[in-house]
PDB file of C-alpha atoms in Angstrom:
ATOM      1  CA  UNK A  59     -13.463  -4.625 -15.083  1.00  0.00           C
ATOM      2  CA  UNK A  60     -13.739  -7.156 -17.919  1.00  0.00           C
ATOM      3  CA  UNK A  61     -11.310  -5.027 -19.963  1.00  0.00           C
ATOM      4  CA  UNK A  62      -8.523  -5.564 -17.425  1.00  0.00           C
ATOM      5  CA  UNK A  63      -6.113  -8.195 -18.725  1.00  0.00           C
ATOM      6  CA  UNK A  64      -4.257 -10.562 -16.437  1.00  0.00           C
ATOM      7  CA  UNK A  65      -0.788 -11.801 -17.257  1.00  0.00           C
ATOM      8  CA  UNK A  66       2.191 -13.334 -15.496  1.00  0.00           C
ATOM      9  CA  UNK A  67       5.787 -12.168 -15.510  1.00  0.00           C
ATOM     10  CA  UNK A  68       8.597 -14.597 -14.685  1.00  0.00           C
ATOM     11  CA  UNK A  69      10.934 -13.303 -11.982  1.00  0.00           C
ATOM     12  CA  UNK A  70      13.450 -16.037 -11.397  1.00  0.00           C
ATOM     13  CA  UNK A  71      11.477 -19.181 -10.618  1.00  0.00           C
ATOM     14  CA  UNK A  72       8.345 -17.220  -9.655  1.00  0.00           C
ATOM     15  CA  UNK A  73       5.384 -16.152 -11.760  1.00  0.00           C
ATOM     16  CA  UNK A  74       4.157 -12.757 -10.616  1.00  0.00           C
ATOM     17  CA  UNK A  75       0.657 -11.630 -11.528  1.00  0.00           C
ATOM     18  CA  UNK A  76       0.109  -8.291 -13.256  1.00  0.00           C
ATOM     19  CA  UNK A  77      -3.249  -6.657 -14.012  1.00  0.00           C
ATOM     20  CA  UNK A  78      -3.016  -4.479 -17.131  1.00  0.00           C
ATOM     21  CA  UNK A  79      -5.394  -2.099 -18.921  1.00  0.00           C
ATOM     22  CA  UNK A  80      -4.955   0.656 -21.492  1.00  0.00           C
ATOM     23  CA  UNK A  81      -2.612   1.184 -24.410  1.00  0.00           C
ATOM     24  CA  UNK A  82      -1.344   4.727 -23.937  1.00  0.00           C
ATOM     25  CA  UNK A  83       2.374   5.580 -24.223  1.00  0.00           C
ATOM     26  CA  UNK A  84       2.504   6.790 -20.622  1.00  0.00           C
ATOM     27  CA  UNK A  85       2.439   4.035 -18.026  1.00  0.00           C
ATOM     28  CA  UNK A  86       1.309   4.159 -14.405  1.00  0.00           C
ATOM     29  CA  UNK A  87       2.257   1.315 -12.053  1.00  0.00           C
ATOM     30  CA  UNK A  88       0.113   0.832  -8.952  1.00  0.00           C
ATOM     31  CA  UNK A  89       1.653  -0.615  -5.788  1.00  0.00           C
ATOM     32  CA  UNK A  90      -0.724  -1.976  -3.177  1.00  0.00           C
ATOM     33  CA  UNK A  91      -0.521  -2.035   0.609  1.00  0.00           C
ATOM     34  CA  UNK A  92      -2.083  -4.473   3.083  1.00  0.00           C
ATOM     35  CA  UNK A  93      -4.747  -5.882   3.194  1.00  0.00           C
ATOM     36  CA  UNK A  94      -4.915  -4.755  -0.387  1.00  0.00           C
ATOM     37  CA  UNK A  95      -4.117  -6.388  -3.694  1.00  0.00           C
ATOM     38  CA  UNK A  96      -4.216  -5.412  -7.391  1.00  0.00           C
ATOM     39  CA  UNK A  97      -8.028  -5.187  -7.087  1.00  0.00           C
ATOM     40  CA  UNK A  98      -7.637  -2.206  -4.727  1.00  0.00           C
ATOM     41  CA  UNK A  99      -6.822  -0.087  -7.779  1.00  0.00           C
ATOM     42  CA  UNK A 100      -9.847  -1.064  -9.901  1.00  0.00           C
ATOM     43  CA  UNK A 101     -11.361   2.439  -9.879  1.00  0.00           C
ATOM     44  CA  UNK A 102      -8.070   4.148 -10.721  1.00  0.00           C
ATOM     45  CA  UNK A 103      -7.007   1.697 -13.430  1.00  0.00           C
ATOM     46  CA  UNK A 104     -10.246   2.053 -15.370  1.00  0.00           C
ATOM     47  CA  UNK A 105     -10.237   5.861 -15.055  1.00  0.00           C
ATOM     48  CA  UNK A 106      -6.637   6.194 -16.212  1.00  0.00           C
ATOM     49  CA  UNK A 107      -7.121   3.832 -19.145  1.00  0.00           C
ATOM     50  CA  UNK A 108     -10.123   5.923 -20.208  1.00  0.00           C
ATOM     51  CA  UNK A 109      -7.890   9.021 -20.036  1.00  0.00           C
ATOM     52  CA  UNK A 110      -5.282   7.525 -22.390  1.00  0.00           C
ATOM     53  CA  UNK A 111      -2.840   5.973 -19.935  1.00  0.00           C
ATOM     54  CA  UNK A 112      -1.728   2.385 -19.518  1.00  0.00           C
ATOM     55  CA  UNK A 113      -2.338   1.173 -15.967  1.00  0.00           C
ATOM     56  CA  UNK A 114      -0.512  -1.788 -14.434  1.00  0.00           C
ATOM     57  CA  UNK A 115      -0.997  -3.299 -10.973  1.00  0.00           C
ATOM     58  CA  UNK A 116       1.143  -6.230  -9.816  1.00  0.00           C
ATOM     59  CA  UNK A 117       0.506  -8.541  -6.898  1.00  0.00           C
ATOM     60  CA  UNK A 118       3.694  -8.796  -4.845  1.00  0.00           C
ATOM     61  CA  UNK A 119       5.279 -12.221  -4.448  1.00  0.00           C
ATOM     62  CA  UNK A 120       3.105 -14.327  -2.174  1.00  0.00           C
ATOM     63  CA  UNK A 121       0.104 -12.045  -2.598  1.00  0.00           C
ATOM     64  CA  UNK A 122      -3.048 -12.909  -4.515  1.00  0.00           C
ATOM     65  CA  UNK A 123      -2.352 -14.592  -7.843  1.00  0.00           C
ATOM     66  CA  UNK A 124       1.450 -14.297  -7.640  1.00  0.00           C
ATOM     67  CA  UNK A 125       3.534 -17.314  -6.671  1.00  0.00           C
ATOM     68  CA  UNK A 126       4.697 -17.536  -3.058  1.00  0.00           C
ATOM     69  CA  UNK A 127       8.463 -17.375  -2.515  1.00  0.00           C
ATOM     70  CA  UNK A 128      10.118 -20.668  -1.541  1.00  0.00           C
ATOM     71  CA  UNK A 129      11.304 -19.102   1.730  1.00  0.00           C
ATOM     72  CA  UNK A 130       8.639 -16.590   2.839  1.00  0.00           C
ATOM     73  CA  UNK A 131      10.658 -15.552   5.881  1.00  0.00           C
ATOM     74  CA  UNK A 132      13.319 -14.093   3.545  1.00  0.00           C
ATOM     75  CA  UNK A 133      10.921 -11.805   1.695  1.00  0.00           C
ATOM     76  CA  UNK A 134      11.725  -8.134   2.229  1.00  0.00           C
ATOM     77  CA  UNK A 135      11.122  -4.656   0.876  1.00  0.00           C
ATOM     78  CA  UNK A 136      14.424  -4.896  -1.015  1.00  0.00           C
ATOM     79  CA  UNK A 137      13.209  -8.084  -2.691  1.00  0.00           C
ATOM     80  CA  UNK A 138       9.850  -6.509  -3.565  1.00  0.00           C
ATOM     81  CA  UNK A 139      11.680  -3.521  -5.077  1.00  0.00           C
ATOM     82  CA  UNK A 140      13.907  -5.831  -7.109  1.00  0.00           C
ATOM     83  CA  UNK A 141      10.818  -7.720  -8.323  1.00  0.00           C
ATOM     84  CA  UNK A 142       9.240  -4.461  -9.490  1.00  0.00           C
ATOM     85  CA  UNK A 143      12.332  -3.525 -11.494  1.00  0.00           C
ATOM     86  CA  UNK A 144      12.331  -6.926 -13.150  1.00  0.00           C
ATOM     87  CA  UNK A 145       8.637  -6.559 -13.988  1.00  0.00           C
ATOM     88  CA  UNK A 146       9.357  -3.197 -15.643  1.00  0.00           C
ATOM     89  CA  UNK A 147      12.218  -4.741 -17.611  1.00  0.00           C
ATOM     90  CA  UNK A 148      10.141  -7.740 -18.674  1.00  0.00           C
ATOM     91  CA  UNK A 149       7.368  -5.459 -19.925  1.00  0.00           C
ATOM     92  CA  UNK A 150       9.837  -3.161 -21.704  1.00  0.00           C
ATOM     93  CA  UNK A 151       8.965  -0.112 -19.595  1.00  0.00           C
ATOM     94  CA  UNK A 152      11.855   2.354 -19.452  1.00  0.00           C
ATOM     95  CA  UNK A 153      10.062   5.085 -17.463  1.00  0.00           C
ATOM     96  CA  UNK A 154       6.861   4.976 -15.431  1.00  0.00           C
ATOM     97  CA  UNK A 155       4.792   6.853 -12.912  1.00  0.00           C
ATOM     98  CA  UNK A 156       4.198   5.111  -9.580  1.00  0.00           C
ATOM     99  CA  UNK A 157       1.040   5.290  -7.482  1.00  0.00           C
ATOM    100  CA  UNK A 158       1.551   3.616  -4.119  1.00  0.00           C
ATOM    101  CA  UNK A 159      -0.651   2.999  -1.102  1.00  0.00           C
ATOM    102  CA  UNK A 160       0.522   2.830   2.513  1.00  0.00           C
ATOM    103  CA  UNK A 161       3.536   0.495   2.786  1.00  0.00           C
ATOM    104  CA  UNK A 162       3.586   0.186  -1.018  1.00  0.00           C
ATOM    105  CA  UNK A 163       5.106   3.655  -0.841  1.00  0.00           C
ATOM    106  CA  UNK A 164       8.338   2.223   0.566  1.00  0.00           C
ATOM    107  CA  UNK A 165       9.353   0.337  -2.601  1.00  0.00           C
ATOM    108  CA  UNK A 166       8.112   3.321  -4.631  1.00  0.00           C
ATOM    109  CA  UNK A 167      10.401   5.668  -2.689  1.00  0.00           C
ATOM    110  CA  UNK A 168      13.293   3.199  -2.905  1.00  0.00           C
ATOM    111  CA  UNK A 169      12.910   3.154  -6.688  1.00  0.00           C
ATOM    112  CA  UNK A 170      12.793   6.962  -6.756  1.00  0.00           C
ATOM    113  CA  UNK A 171      16.031   7.091  -4.739  1.00  0.00           C
ATOM    114  CA  UNK A 172      17.940   4.315  -6.459  1.00  0.00           C
ATOM    115  CA  UNK A 173      16.601   4.575 -10.036  1.00  0.00           C
ATOM    116  CA  UNK A 174      15.369   8.152 -10.445  1.00  0.00           C
ATOM    117  CA  UNK A 175      15.869   8.036 -14.207  1.00  0.00           C
ATOM    118  CA  UNK A 176      13.112   5.457 -14.499  1.00  0.00           C
ATOM    119  CA  UNK A 177      10.525   7.217 -12.341  1.00  0.00           C
ATOM    120  CA  UNK A 178       8.538  10.107 -13.818  1.00  0.00           C
ATOM    121  CA  UNK A 179       6.782  10.865 -10.543  1.00  0.00           C
ATOM    122  CA  UNK A 180       5.276   9.228  -7.459  1.00  0.00           C
ATOM    123  CA  UNK A 181       1.830   9.587  -5.925  1.00  0.00           C
ATOM    124  CA  UNK A 182       1.646   8.116  -2.434  1.00  0.00           C
ATOM    125  CA  UNK A 183      -1.658   7.524  -0.686  1.00  0.00           C
ATOM    126  CA  UNK A 184      -1.822   7.517   3.102  1.00  0.00           C
ATOM    127  CA  UNK A 185       1.845   8.311   3.726  1.00  0.00           C
ATOM    128  CA  UNK A 186       4.135  11.182   2.663  1.00  0.00           C
ATOM    129  CA  UNK A 187       7.767  10.773   1.691  1.00  0.00           C
ATOM    130  CA  UNK A 188      10.005   9.579   4.494  1.00  0.00           C
ATOM    131  CA  UNK A 189      13.626   8.495   4.021  1.00  0.00           C
ATOM    132  CA  UNK A 190      13.414   4.670   4.095  1.00  0.00           C
ATOM    133  CA  UNK A 191      14.415   3.524   7.579  1.00  0.00           C
ATOM    134  CA  UNK A 192      13.083   1.325  10.392  1.00  0.00           C
ATOM    135  CA  UNK A 193      10.101   3.093  12.029  1.00  0.00           C
ATOM    136  CA  UNK A 194      10.140   3.931  15.728  1.00  0.00           C
ATOM    137  CA  UNK A 195       6.404   4.234  16.430  1.00  0.00           C
ATOM    138  CA  UNK A 196       6.316   1.040  18.510  1.00  0.00           C
ATOM    139  CA  UNK A 197       8.516   2.730  21.124  1.00  0.00           C
ATOM    140  CA  UNK A 198       5.790   5.265  21.881  1.00  0.00           C
ATOM    141  CA  UNK A 199       2.653   3.107  21.638  1.00  0.00           C
ATOM    142  CA  UNK A 200       1.284   0.360  23.934  1.00  0.00           C
ATOM    143  CA  UNK A 201       2.134  -3.315  23.557  1.00  0.00           C
ATOM    144  CA  UNK A 202      -1.242  -3.916  21.892  1.00  0.00           C
ATOM    145  CA  UNK A 203      -0.383  -1.677  18.906  1.00  0.00           C
ATOM    146  CA  UNK A 204      -1.402  -3.725  15.868  1.00  0.00           C
ATOM    147  CA  UNK A 205       2.001  -3.482  14.147  1.00  0.00           C
ATOM    148  CA  UNK A 206       3.794  -4.653  17.301  1.00  0.00           C
ATOM    149  CA  UNK A 207       1.393  -7.598  17.552  1.00  0.00           C
ATOM    150  CA  UNK A 208       1.649  -8.608  13.897  1.00  0.00           C
ATOM    151  CA  UNK A 209       5.453  -8.432  13.962  1.00  0.00           C
ATOM    152  CA  UNK A 210       5.461 -11.352  16.403  1.00  0.00           C
ATOM    153  CA  UNK A 211       5.762 -14.668  14.519  1.00  0.00           C
ATOM    154  CA  UNK A 212       2.641 -16.721  15.098  1.00  0.00           C
ATOM    155  CA  UNK A 213       0.601 -14.050  16.889  1.00  0.00           C
ATOM    156  CA  UNK A 214      -1.427 -12.830  13.908  1.00  0.00           C
ATOM    157  CA  UNK A 215      -1.627 -16.344  12.482  1.00  0.00           C
ATOM    158  CA  UNK A 216      -3.329 -17.547  15.674  1.00  0.00           C
ATOM    159  CA  UNK A 217      -5.557 -14.470  15.798  1.00  0.00           C
ATOM    160  CA  UNK A 218      -6.621 -14.698  12.136  1.00  0.00           C
ATOM    161  CA  UNK A 219      -6.919 -18.485  12.282  1.00  0.00           C
ATOM    162  CA  UNK A 220     -10.025 -18.256  14.470  1.00  0.00           C
ATOM    163  CA  UNK A 221     -11.997 -16.826  11.537  1.00  0.00           C
ATOM    164  CA  UNK A 222     -12.558 -17.428   7.851  1.00  0.00           C
ATOM    165  CA  UNK A 223     -10.656 -15.289   5.349  1.00  0.00           C
ATOM    166  CA  UNK A 224     -13.625 -13.084   4.521  1.00  0.00           C
ATOM    167  CA  UNK A 225     -14.170 -12.204   8.193  1.00  0.00           C
ATOM    168  CA  UNK A 226     -10.478 -11.345   8.711  1.00  0.00           C
ATOM    169  CA  UNK A 227     -10.508  -8.984   5.741  1.00  0.00           C
ATOM    170  CA  UNK A 228     -13.819  -7.435   6.737  1.00  0.00           C
ATOM    171  CA  UNK A 229     -12.485  -6.792  10.250  1.00  0.00           C
ATOM    172  CA  UNK A 230      -9.277  -5.204   8.954  1.00  0.00           C
ATOM    173  CA  UNK A 231     -11.225  -2.939   6.607  1.00  0.00           C
ATOM    174  CA  UNK A 232     -13.459  -1.877   9.483  1.00  0.00           C
ATOM    175  CA  UNK A 233     -10.525  -1.259  11.849  1.00  0.00           C
ATOM    176  CA  UNK A 234      -8.377   0.599   9.343  1.00  0.00           C
ATOM    177  CA  UNK A 235     -11.301   2.769   8.212  1.00  0.00           C
ATOM    178  CA  UNK A 236     -11.596   4.291  11.662  1.00  0.00           C
ATOM    179  CA  UNK A 237      -9.749   7.379  12.797  1.00  0.00           C
ATOM    180  CA  UNK A 238      -8.257   5.670  15.861  1.00  0.00           C
ATOM    181  CA  UNK A 239      -5.118   3.509  15.849  1.00  0.00           C
ATOM    182  CA  UNK A 240      -6.009  -0.186  16.357  1.00  0.00           C
ATOM    183  CA  UNK A 241      -4.626  -1.019  19.792  1.00  0.00           C
ATOM    184  CA  UNK A 242      -5.699  -4.094  21.772  1.00  0.00           C
ATOM    185  CA  UNK A 243      -5.702  -4.582  25.508  1.00  0.00           C
ATOM    186  CA  UNK A 244      -3.106  -6.889  27.064  1.00  0.00           C
ATOM    187  CA  UNK A 245      -5.355  -9.967  27.014  1.00  0.00           C
ATOM    188  CA  UNK A 246      -7.173  -9.095  23.799  1.00  0.00           C
ATOM    189  CA  UNK A 247      -6.368  -9.823  20.152  1.00  0.00           C
ATOM    190  CA  UNK A 248      -6.624  -7.334  17.287  1.00  0.00           C
ATOM    191  CA  UNK A 249      -9.523  -9.175  15.632  1.00  0.00           C
ATOM    192  CA  UNK A 250     -11.493  -8.838  18.884  1.00  0.00           C
ATOM    193  CA  UNK A 251     -11.549  -5.055  18.473  1.00  0.00           C
ATOM    194  CA  UNK A 252     -14.392  -5.486  15.969  1.00  0.00           C
ATOM    195  CA  UNK A 253     -17.903  -6.365  17.119  1.00  0.00           C
ATOM    196  CA  UNK A 254     -19.098  -9.246  14.879  1.00  0.00           C
ATOM    197  CA  UNK A 255     -22.287  -7.335  14.062  1.00  0.00           C
ATOM    198  CA  UNK A 256     -20.406  -4.313  12.661  1.00  0.00           C
ATOM    199  CA  UNK A 257     -20.903  -3.916   8.897  1.00  0.00           C
ATOM    200  CA  UNK A 258     -18.035  -3.021   6.566  1.00  0.00           C
ATOM    201  CA  UNK A 259     -17.734   0.597   5.391  1.00  0.00           C
ATOM    202  CA  UNK A 260     -20.596   1.608   3.051  1.00  0.00           C
ATOM    203  CA  UNK A 261     -18.227   2.096   0.086  1.00  0.00           C
ATOM    204  CA  UNK A 262     -16.888  -1.477   0.450  1.00  0.00           C
ATOM    205  CA  UNK A 263     -19.471  -3.777  -1.113  1.00  0.00           C
ATOM    206  CA  UNK A 264     -20.135  -7.447  -0.549  1.00  0.00           C
ATOM    207  CA  UNK A 265     -18.816  -7.997  -4.070  1.00  0.00           C
ATOM    208  CA  UNK A 266     -15.573  -6.230  -3.133  1.00  0.00           C
ATOM    209  CA  UNK A 267     -15.211  -8.321   0.013  1.00  0.00           C
ATOM    210  CA  UNK A 268     -15.780 -11.512  -1.976  1.00  0.00           C
ATOM    211  CA  UNK A 269     -13.142 -10.484  -4.524  1.00  0.00           C
ATOM    212  CA  UNK A 270     -10.565  -9.805  -1.799  1.00  0.00           C
ATOM    213  CA  UNK A 271     -11.419 -13.029   0.013  1.00  0.00           C
ATOM    214  CA  UNK A 272     -10.980 -15.122  -3.133  1.00  0.00           C
ATOM    215  CA  UNK A 273      -7.501 -13.705  -3.665  1.00  0.00           C
ATOM    216  CA  UNK A 274      -6.412 -14.108  -0.048  1.00  0.00           C
ATOM    217  CA  UNK A 275      -7.863 -17.599   0.172  1.00  0.00           C
ATOM    218  CA  UNK A 276      -5.395 -18.504  -2.562  1.00  0.00           C
ATOM    219  CA  UNK A 277      -2.368 -16.802  -1.027  1.00  0.00           C
ATOM    220  CA  UNK A 278      -3.153 -16.850   2.678  1.00  0.00           C
ATOM    221  CA  UNK A 279      -1.522 -14.301   4.978  1.00  0.00           C
ATOM    222  CA  UNK A 280       2.069 -15.551   5.589  1.00  0.00           C
ATOM    223  CA  UNK A 281       3.676 -13.316   2.973  1.00  0.00           C
ATOM    224  CA  UNK A 282       1.466 -10.355   3.834  1.00  0.00           C
ATOM    225  CA  UNK A 283       2.657 -10.574   7.436  1.00  0.00           C
ATOM    226  CA  UNK A 284       6.309 -10.911   6.414  1.00  0.00           C
ATOM    227  CA  UNK A 285       6.133  -7.845   4.142  1.00  0.00           C
ATOM    228  CA  UNK A 286       5.346  -5.377   5.583  1.00  0.00           C
ATOM    229  CA  UNK A 287       5.134  -6.155   9.287  1.00  0.00           C
ATOM    230  CA  UNK A 288       8.126  -8.432   9.807  1.00  0.00           C
ATOM    231  CA  UNK A 289      10.336  -6.524   7.376  1.00  0.00           C
ATOM    232  CA  UNK A 290       9.924  -3.044   8.824  1.00  0.00           C
ATOM    233  CA  UNK A 291      13.280  -3.219  10.566  1.00  0.00           C
ATOM    234  CA  UNK A 292      15.234  -3.431   7.296  1.00  0.00           C
ATOM    235  CA  UNK A 293      18.277  -1.195   6.985  1.00  0.00           C
ATOM    236  CA  UNK A 294      18.921   0.368   3.580  1.00  0.00           C
ATOM    237  CA  UNK A 295      22.239   2.228   4.016  1.00  0.00           C
ATOM    238  CA  UNK A 296      21.265   4.939   1.548  1.00  0.00           C
ATOM    239  CA  UNK A 297      23.986   7.570   1.411  1.00  0.00           C
ATOM    240  CA  UNK A 298      21.667  10.437   0.484  1.00  0.00           C
ATOM    241  CA  UNK A 299      17.963   9.993   1.308  1.00  0.00           C
ATOM    242  CA  UNK A 300      16.975  13.138  -0.609  1.00  0.00           C
ATOM    243  CA  UNK A 301      14.955  12.653  -3.774  1.00  0.00           C
ATOM    244  CA  UNK A 302      14.269  15.195  -6.511  1.00  0.00           C
ATOM    245  CA  UNK A 303      11.524  13.052  -8.052  1.00  0.00           C
ATOM    246  CA  UNK A 304       8.139  14.813  -8.001  1.00  0.00           C
ATOM    247  CA  UNK A 305       5.905  13.402  -5.258  1.00  0.00           C
ATOM    248  CA  UNK A 306       2.272  14.031  -4.413  1.00  0.00           C
ATOM    249  CA  UNK A 307       1.028  12.617  -1.112  1.00  0.00           C
ATOM    250  CA  UNK A 308      -2.748  12.240  -0.833  1.00  0.00           C
ATOM    251  CA  UNK A 309      -3.890  11.922   2.773  1.00  0.00           C
ATOM    252  CA  UNK A 310      -7.305  11.229   4.231  1.00  0.00           C
ATOM    253  CA  UNK A 311      -8.084  13.830   6.869  1.00  0.00           C
ATOM    254  CA  UNK A 312      -9.485  11.069   9.113  1.00  0.00           C
ATOM    255  CA  UNK A 313      -6.751   8.512   8.455  1.00  0.00           C
ATOM    256  CA  UNK A 314      -5.668   6.859  11.712  1.00  0.00           C
ATOM    257  CA  UNK A 315      -2.049   7.200  10.551  1.00  0.00           C
ATOM    258  CA  UNK A 316      -2.252  10.888  11.443  1.00  0.00           C
ATOM    259  CA  UNK A 317      -2.580   9.771  15.084  1.00  0.00           C
ATOM    260  CA  UNK A 318       0.818   8.043  15.017  1.00  0.00           C
ATOM    261  CA  UNK A 319       3.201   9.887  17.383  1.00  0.00           C
ATOM    262  CA  UNK A 320       4.604  13.018  15.758  1.00  0.00           C
ATOM    263  CA  UNK A 321       3.178  12.425  12.290  1.00  0.00           C
ATOM    264  CA  UNK A 322       0.689  15.277  12.074  1.00  0.00           C
ATOM    265  CA  UNK A 323       3.211  17.779  13.448  1.00  0.00           C
ATOM    266  CA  UNK A 324       5.870  16.532  11.037  1.00  0.00           C
ATOM    267  CA  UNK A 325       3.532  16.912   8.061  1.00  0.00           C
ATOM    268  CA  UNK A 326       2.345  20.385   9.063  1.00  0.00           C
ATOM    269  CA  UNK A 327       5.863  21.620   9.814  1.00  0.00           C
ATOM    270  CA  UNK A 328       6.977  21.199   6.218  1.00  0.00           C
ATOM    271  CA  UNK A 329      10.167  19.496   7.437  1.00  0.00           C
ATOM    272  CA  UNK A 330       9.653  16.608   5.016  1.00  0.00           C
ATOM    273  CA  UNK A 331      10.462  18.984   2.154  1.00  0.00           C
ATOM    274  CA  UNK A 332      14.091  18.808   3.288  1.00  0.00           C
ATOM    275  CA  UNK A 333      14.184  15.259   1.901  1.00  0.00           C
ATOM    276  CA  UNK A 334      11.746  15.691  -0.994  1.00  0.00           C
ATOM    277  CA  UNK A 335      11.880  19.315  -2.172  1.00  0.00           C
ATOM    278  CA  UNK A 336       9.628  18.601  -5.161  1.00  0.00           C
ATOM    279  CA  UNK A 337       6.813  17.181  -3.033  1.00  0.00           C
ATOM    280  CA  UNK A 338       3.334  18.284  -2.056  1.00  0.00           C
ATOM    281  CA  UNK A 339       0.715  16.999   0.374  1.00  0.00           C
ATOM    282  CA  UNK A 340      -3.011  17.321  -0.179  1.00  0.00           C
ATOM    283  CA  UNK A 341      -5.856  16.217   2.066  1.00  0.00           C
ATOM    284  CA  UNK A 342      -9.278  14.760   1.366  1.00  0.00           C
ATOM    285  CA  UNK A 343     -10.960  15.942   4.587  1.00  0.00           C
ATOM    286  CA  UNK A 344     -13.402  13.057   5.081  1.00  0.00           C
ATOM    287  CA  UNK A 345     -10.998  10.426   3.774  1.00  0.00           C
ATOM    288  CA  UNK A 346      -9.826   7.502   5.867  1.00  0.00           C
ATOM    289  CA  UNK A 347      -7.000   5.039   5.289  1.00  0.00           C
ATOM    290  CA  UNK A 348      -8.589   3.593   2.124  1.00  0.00           C
ATOM    291  CA  UNK A 349      -9.095   6.909   0.418  1.00  0.00           C
ATOM    292  CA  UNK A 350      -8.730   5.554  -3.142  1.00  0.00           C
ATOM    293  CA  UNK A 351     -11.653   3.161  -2.617  1.00  0.00           C
ATOM    294  CA  UNK A 352     -13.688   5.522  -0.465  1.00  0.00           C
ATOM    295  CA  UNK A 353     -13.447   8.579  -2.744  1.00  0.00           C
ATOM    296  CA  UNK A 354     -12.313   7.192  -6.104  1.00  0.00           C
ATOM    297  CA  UNK A 355     -13.435  10.148  -8.230  1.00  0.00           C
ATOM    298  CA  UNK A 356     -11.566  12.688  -6.101  1.00  0.00           C
ATOM    299  CA  UNK A 357      -8.437  10.543  -6.034  1.00  0.00           C
ATOM    300  CA  UNK A 358      -8.642   9.929  -9.792  1.00  0.00           C
ATOM    301  CA  UNK A 359      -8.828  13.672 -10.446  1.00  0.00           C
ATOM    302  CA  UNK A 360      -5.790  14.310  -8.243  1.00  0.00           C
ATOM    303  CA  UNK A 361      -3.829  11.558  -9.980  1.00  0.00           C
ATOM    304  CA  UNK A 362      -4.693  12.777 -13.482  1.00  0.00           C
ATOM    305  CA  UNK A 363      -3.865  16.386 -12.623  1.00  0.00           C
ATOM    306  CA  UNK A 364      -0.458  15.317 -11.277  1.00  0.00           C
ATOM    307  CA  UNK A 365       0.272  13.125 -14.316  1.00  0.00           C
ATOM    308  CA  UNK A 366      -0.626  15.825 -16.836  1.00  0.00           C
ATOM    309  CA  UNK A 367       1.410  18.410 -14.906  1.00  0.00           C
ATOM    310  CA  UNK A 368       4.506  16.230 -14.889  1.00  0.00           C
ATOM    311  CA  UNK A 369       4.183  15.318 -18.567  1.00  0.00           C
ATOM    312  CA  UNK A 370       4.091  19.003 -19.475  1.00  0.00           C
ATOM    313  CA  UNK A 371       7.375  19.448 -17.627  1.00  0.00           C
ATOM    314  CA  UNK A 372       9.077  16.597 -19.477  1.00  0.00           C
TER     315      UNK A 372
END
């Protein structure tokens, strides 16, 4: 960890934090989800640097060590994608691989669609390729569905505000590590779904929790709630949502996302290949939503195999 360098890239008036390790000619950019941060990729960054790659993990605007935007309510996936392009330009990176987790896959897929010449391949964790569009899951799930709750301005803020930052993050890691979708009752909040005596997952140490808490104590949660949860309705008006960029989706077999309406059937049907013909999906049977932290060695092997395969095709 002490070999990871930390630098800042200016994007307009903002300074965006980038963690950076390795000196290889081939560069892999890691895009986090929520409640994650650059630190979520610690296992992968070290492994890839040891294998001769350069590994870079930014914090999105308003996350962790990156500056918050002046108007958080205007943050969006399009803005995050634009920030990533400007980071690549500032670092002089013409072509990169992307490894993206959960909603971090959306800007990764947008880059693959809009700038395919700059993307050597995409590995998505927890979600396969979908044409970027507003999701419809909330129409088929109860009112207490966590995404529906967190989309409401002020609802999550009031819920989270009853606890310290470390407890909020611990609860989210516990909830999202289960195989059931977090859904609250009508008069219950999402944080109340976790018994206070429940420990975090065994692969998530007290040191990890402290590292996450320190970063979120700096940034708070306003930007994390805006992107993704309050930006999911964005329209992209992409003429052709088909991508020829090579994509590997790594799914945990016990990821609660597989319980979202229609998802498992859609994945098994192979229909997604219509939009991403050069894509594959692989499962880690015991994996949950945080598969890269839960089974880092397996995920690292899958990433390295994909990278070497694509480089041979170049």
